[in-house]
């Protein structure tokens, strides 16, 4: 198959291949690449795809891929690069009379305009006779000088690798600005940033004809991004104040409904409900094509479930106030207790195993203590297969985006499988506020 150059954004490096694989399945485009040869320190990955049209389709909604280019050549020096390009002169003929432009970029070093012009002029041997157009050119060519990452105050003068190709498609990184949380009408203290919300929508294979559910919806970020890609979405939370907008940074704007209207997805965001997910009212059986969520783990908000702490008086819920029993009043807030993180995740997997359709995906965040984490810490379930585990580090702790796919038809036969030892996410809230000192 023809070779293509994927140009990644230099961020969230551990998420790149997971998103690429998800897009391959989502778009139905087969992609071949050497995973062992992938480097998080490089913005380039050479892949094989059957056509330029398929390559463009693959990346059209990518968040971590900037562009895909038809591979024309590479080398450690321009002499090597030019030699490879000159081995396929038949490829040039198609573009001889077309308008064109060159995009010259440096990775690990900024290039001056003078340097970029010199690079462009060095490709004059191609003999293109069409007009140069900086906008809406019929053909755009990418030259990438890869210098690599360095801690030196002055970057190296000589690139480690040079890449050249014809750009055939671009990702959707502009959506990061569209969904920028700073621009939202309603915002809470647990709102997920736009870039990762969009990546999660891709991981979940959100698309028209699918139903996506967030059981810890908070201010509803995932409902918005999944709906943008065409999915119908809905959510729930034990705390209705976040949903209604009576809690959060920007109150009095009608809560998440303000964001739904802002992004014009009211026809796809089906609604929200308030209940404890561990005592949910959903009917038994497969309901959802994807579950996308960020369970509260205590850094900004601790997880809660219905229950009474020792010493509380159950009868208070039945006290009559103004002629109405307390638990029937609109302002009644039922008593809750802490919901320990490992129990949250175990229950989440059991819920997903029962409520996801076969082939459906569970995409969720798992917090871990950096020094304690082991791969075996990720909870498993016989009805769910782990397909991706991507880390976002924060120093002493990190969070991992876990993606699982429902594979078994009878999840009732077994419960979640947890590590034999205490996983790094157990009692995470206590560890976090204890500065990760031994408890």
XYZ file of C-alpha atoms in Angstrom, residues 1-320:
320
model
C 0.000 0.000 0.000
C 1.108 3.614 -0.537
C 3.012 5.306 2.284
C 1.762 8.453 4.041
C 3.233 10.812 6.611
C 1.154 11.505 9.722
C 2.120 14.780 11.376
C 1.072 14.775 15.029
C 0.524 17.727 17.314
C 3.235 17.813 19.943
C 0.991 17.093 22.924
C -0.590 14.099 24.658
C 1.949 11.824 23.005
C 0.721 8.734 24.847
C -2.747 9.181 23.328
C -1.742 9.391 19.664
C -1.820 5.736 18.630
C -4.967 5.037 20.641
C -6.801 7.788 18.777
C -5.339 6.637 15.456
C -6.573 3.078 16.017
C -10.007 4.365 17.047
C -10.253 6.514 13.912
C -9.244 3.551 11.778
C -12.160 1.544 13.171
C -14.545 4.485 13.116
C -13.886 5.433 9.483
C -13.387 1.898 8.214
C -9.905 2.729 6.920
C -7.204 0.079 7.278
C -3.884 1.480 8.517
C -0.560 -0.294 8.780
C 2.288 1.054 10.883
C 5.200 -0.156 12.972
C 4.133 0.434 16.583
C 7.589 -0.561 17.801
C 9.088 2.162 15.636
C 6.813 4.879 16.998
C 8.527 7.547 19.110
C 6.721 9.989 21.369
C 9.621 12.387 20.773
C 8.861 12.649 17.056
C 5.869 14.357 15.415
C 6.070 11.993 12.424
C 4.755 8.480 11.838
C 4.894 6.782 8.450
C 1.830 4.630 7.775
C 0.435 2.639 4.886
C -3.098 3.403 3.619
C -4.723 2.257 0.392
C -5.309 5.729 -1.112
C -5.063 9.471 -0.579
C -8.848 9.666 -0.285
C -8.821 7.078 2.509
C -5.982 8.918 4.259
C -7.966 12.166 4.225
C -11.032 10.347 5.536
C -8.989 8.779 8.340
C -7.810 12.085 9.808
C -10.756 14.378 9.062
C -11.958 14.368 12.695
C -8.591 13.673 14.352
C -7.642 15.904 17.270
C -4.016 14.840 17.776
C -3.130 14.576 14.052
C -2.418 17.852 12.286
C -2.123 16.543 8.729
C -1.527 13.520 6.534
C 0.732 13.735 3.487
C 1.464 11.463 0.583
C 5.018 10.289 1.207
C 7.492 11.603 -1.387
C 10.767 11.211 0.456
C 12.888 11.523 3.596
C 16.532 11.653 4.557
C 19.119 12.717 7.098
C 20.241 15.450 4.699
C 18.659 17.372 1.860
C 20.928 15.511 -0.537
C 19.426 12.208 0.627
C 15.907 13.636 0.515
C 16.327 15.035 -3.000
C 17.801 11.748 -4.222
C 14.712 9.839 -3.049
C 12.302 12.388 -4.516
C 14.094 12.268 -7.861
C 13.582 8.489 -8.056
C 9.858 9.025 -8.773
C 9.681 11.858 -11.368
C 6.468 10.429 -12.843
C 4.716 11.611 -9.685
C 5.518 15.273 -10.467
C 3.742 15.486 -13.821
C 0.259 15.695 -12.344
C 1.127 18.966 -10.599
C 3.172 20.738 -13.290
C 0.421 23.219 -14.240
C -1.526 23.313 -10.978
C -1.414 26.080 -8.392
C 0.712 25.078 -5.440
C 2.233 26.161 -2.134
C 4.939 24.864 0.198
C 4.602 24.675 3.979
C 7.977 24.488 5.730
C 8.037 23.648 9.430
C 10.670 22.899 12.026
C 10.203 20.594 14.999
C 12.509 21.413 17.880
C 13.678 24.636 16.252
C 11.922 27.678 14.832
C 12.837 28.536 11.251
C 13.195 32.107 10.034
C 11.298 33.264 6.980
C 14.614 33.507 5.122
C 15.394 29.871 5.933
C 11.944 28.763 4.796
C 12.312 30.571 1.472
C 15.707 28.945 0.932
C 14.185 25.507 1.528
C 11.352 26.175 -0.921
C 13.750 27.362 -3.605
C 15.875 24.231 -3.158
C 12.931 22.213 -4.577
C 13.017 24.121 -7.874
C 14.176 20.932 -9.629
C 10.530 19.761 -9.484
C 9.848 22.226 -12.273
C 6.322 23.207 -11.265
C 5.002 25.856 -13.681
C 1.646 26.663 -12.063
C 0.972 29.767 -9.981
C 1.939 29.951 -6.316
C -1.129 30.457 -4.149
C -0.917 30.833 -0.397
C -4.669 30.174 -0.117
C -6.735 27.462 -1.794
C -3.806 26.044 -3.749
C -4.586 22.920 -5.769
C -1.539 21.168 -4.305
C 0.173 21.798 -0.977
C 3.531 20.289 -0.081
C 4.963 19.786 3.403
C 8.636 20.018 4.312
C 9.336 19.110 7.928
C 12.774 19.554 9.477
C 12.930 17.403 12.585
C 15.549 18.568 15.096
C 14.227 16.618 18.066
C 13.679 17.652 21.649
C 16.582 19.091 23.620
C 17.221 20.697 27.000
C 19.989 22.842 25.543
C 19.381 26.623 25.566
C 20.301 26.792 21.875
C 18.705 24.207 19.534
C 20.923 22.284 17.116
C 21.597 23.798 13.709
C 21.347 20.531 11.791
C 18.105 18.523 11.615
C 18.067 14.843 12.513
C 15.547 13.961 9.810
C 13.864 15.626 6.852
C 10.421 14.746 5.509
C 8.667 15.733 2.285
C 5.206 14.961 0.974
C 1.992 16.264 -0.540
C -0.647 17.169 2.029
C -3.870 15.255 1.316
C -5.842 15.862 4.498
C -5.966 17.683 7.809
C -7.312 16.907 11.245
C -9.888 18.876 13.232
C -7.710 20.654 15.749
C -9.730 23.822 15.167
C -12.417 22.204 17.331
C -10.193 22.725 20.386
C -10.826 26.440 20.022
C -14.507 25.931 19.235
C -15.027 23.970 22.480
C -12.595 26.008 24.593
C -14.014 25.939 28.121
C -13.211 29.632 28.554
C -15.784 30.401 25.866
C -18.595 28.339 27.369
C -21.591 29.996 28.903
C -21.652 27.507 31.771
C -18.570 26.178 33.517
C -17.937 24.080 36.615
C -14.898 23.213 38.687
C -14.687 19.726 37.167
C -15.205 20.670 33.509
C -12.900 18.618 31.241
C -10.701 20.568 28.848
C -11.798 20.669 25.220
C -8.926 18.766 23.636
C -9.252 15.669 25.792
C -13.058 15.760 25.633
C -12.799 15.581 21.841
C -10.201 12.798 21.971
C -12.532 10.812 24.226
C -15.379 11.243 21.739
C -13.123 9.704 19.090
C -12.096 6.896 21.432
C -15.777 6.193 22.035
C -16.466 6.013 18.272
C -19.182 8.647 18.686
C -21.042 9.055 15.402
C -24.573 9.370 14.011
C -26.774 6.462 15.046
C -25.030 5.842 18.381
C -26.190 6.526 21.939
C -23.544 7.761 24.406
C -24.054 7.973 28.165
C -22.067 9.717 30.928
C -22.997 8.451 34.415
C -20.922 11.177 36.148
C -21.812 14.004 33.806
C -21.068 17.038 36.000
C -21.331 19.996 33.603
C -21.777 17.753 30.558
C -18.574 18.266 28.535
C -18.696 14.798 26.988
C -22.318 15.188 25.998
C -21.358 18.216 23.919
C -18.366 16.734 22.083
C -20.034 13.400 21.364
C -23.138 15.206 20.088
C -20.943 17.379 17.865
C -19.797 14.229 16.069
C -23.398 13.171 15.521
C -24.091 10.854 18.450
C -27.138 11.139 20.668
C -25.922 11.724 24.213
C -27.364 11.779 27.700
C -26.064 11.811 31.238
C -26.780 11.602 34.923
C -25.197 12.664 38.194
C -25.960 12.276 41.856
C -25.618 16.041 42.276
C -28.277 17.844 40.249
C -26.882 21.244 41.187
C -24.102 20.906 38.593
C -26.659 20.002 35.935
C -29.081 22.802 36.797
C -26.354 25.408 37.164
C -26.884 26.211 40.831
C -23.265 25.173 41.454
C -20.171 25.939 39.425
C -18.257 29.020 38.356
C -20.946 30.609 36.202
C -24.361 30.416 37.759
C -27.704 31.772 36.701
C -27.302 30.768 33.041
C -29.567 27.693 33.045
C -26.794 25.158 33.645
C -25.782 22.732 30.932
C -28.779 23.736 28.839
C -26.937 26.990 28.122
C -24.025 25.056 26.621
C -26.332 22.777 24.661
C -27.923 25.813 23.080
C -24.548 27.510 22.555
C -23.237 24.580 20.510
C -26.572 23.963 18.778
C -26.793 20.287 19.733
C -30.210 20.312 21.405
C -31.474 17.801 18.851
C -28.824 15.296 19.944
C -28.384 15.901 23.681
C -31.381 13.936 24.871
C -31.375 15.110 28.463
C -30.109 14.418 31.970
C -31.261 12.819 35.200
C -30.317 12.921 38.854
C -29.650 9.630 40.616
C -26.977 7.491 42.240
C -25.374 5.356 39.515
C -24.812 2.553 42.042
C -28.610 2.445 42.450
C -29.622 3.384 38.952
C -33.116 3.040 37.480
C -32.044 1.818 34.023
C -33.771 -1.291 32.774
C -31.628 -4.409 32.508
C -29.890 -5.210 29.255
C -27.791 -3.485 26.618
C -28.758 0.152 26.083
C -25.709 2.209 25.115
C -23.163 2.225 22.300
C -20.625 4.004 24.495
C -20.135 5.116 28.078
C -17.796 8.107 28.346
C -17.049 9.488 31.779
C -14.659 11.059 34.255
C -15.532 9.548 37.646
C -14.977 12.012 40.509
C -11.833 10.947 42.307
C -11.386 13.668 44.878
C -8.939 16.217 43.490
C -11.684 18.753 42.784
C -14.769 16.789 43.839
C -15.123 13.550 45.761
C -17.396 10.737 44.664
C -20.609 10.222 46.626
C -23.282 7.585 46.777
C -26.549 7.388 48.673
C -26.170 6.295 52.275
C -26.109 7.430 55.851
C -23.104 7.989 58.006
C -23.053 6.364 61.413
C -24.995 8.399 63.940
C -27.356 10.123 61.508
C -31.092 9.960 62.101
C -33.091 8.363 59.227
C -36.325 9.809 60.617
C -35.268 13.321 59.546
C -36.123 12.430 55.950
C -39.726 11.869 57.044
C -40.082 15.070 59.053
C -43.092 17.052 57.876
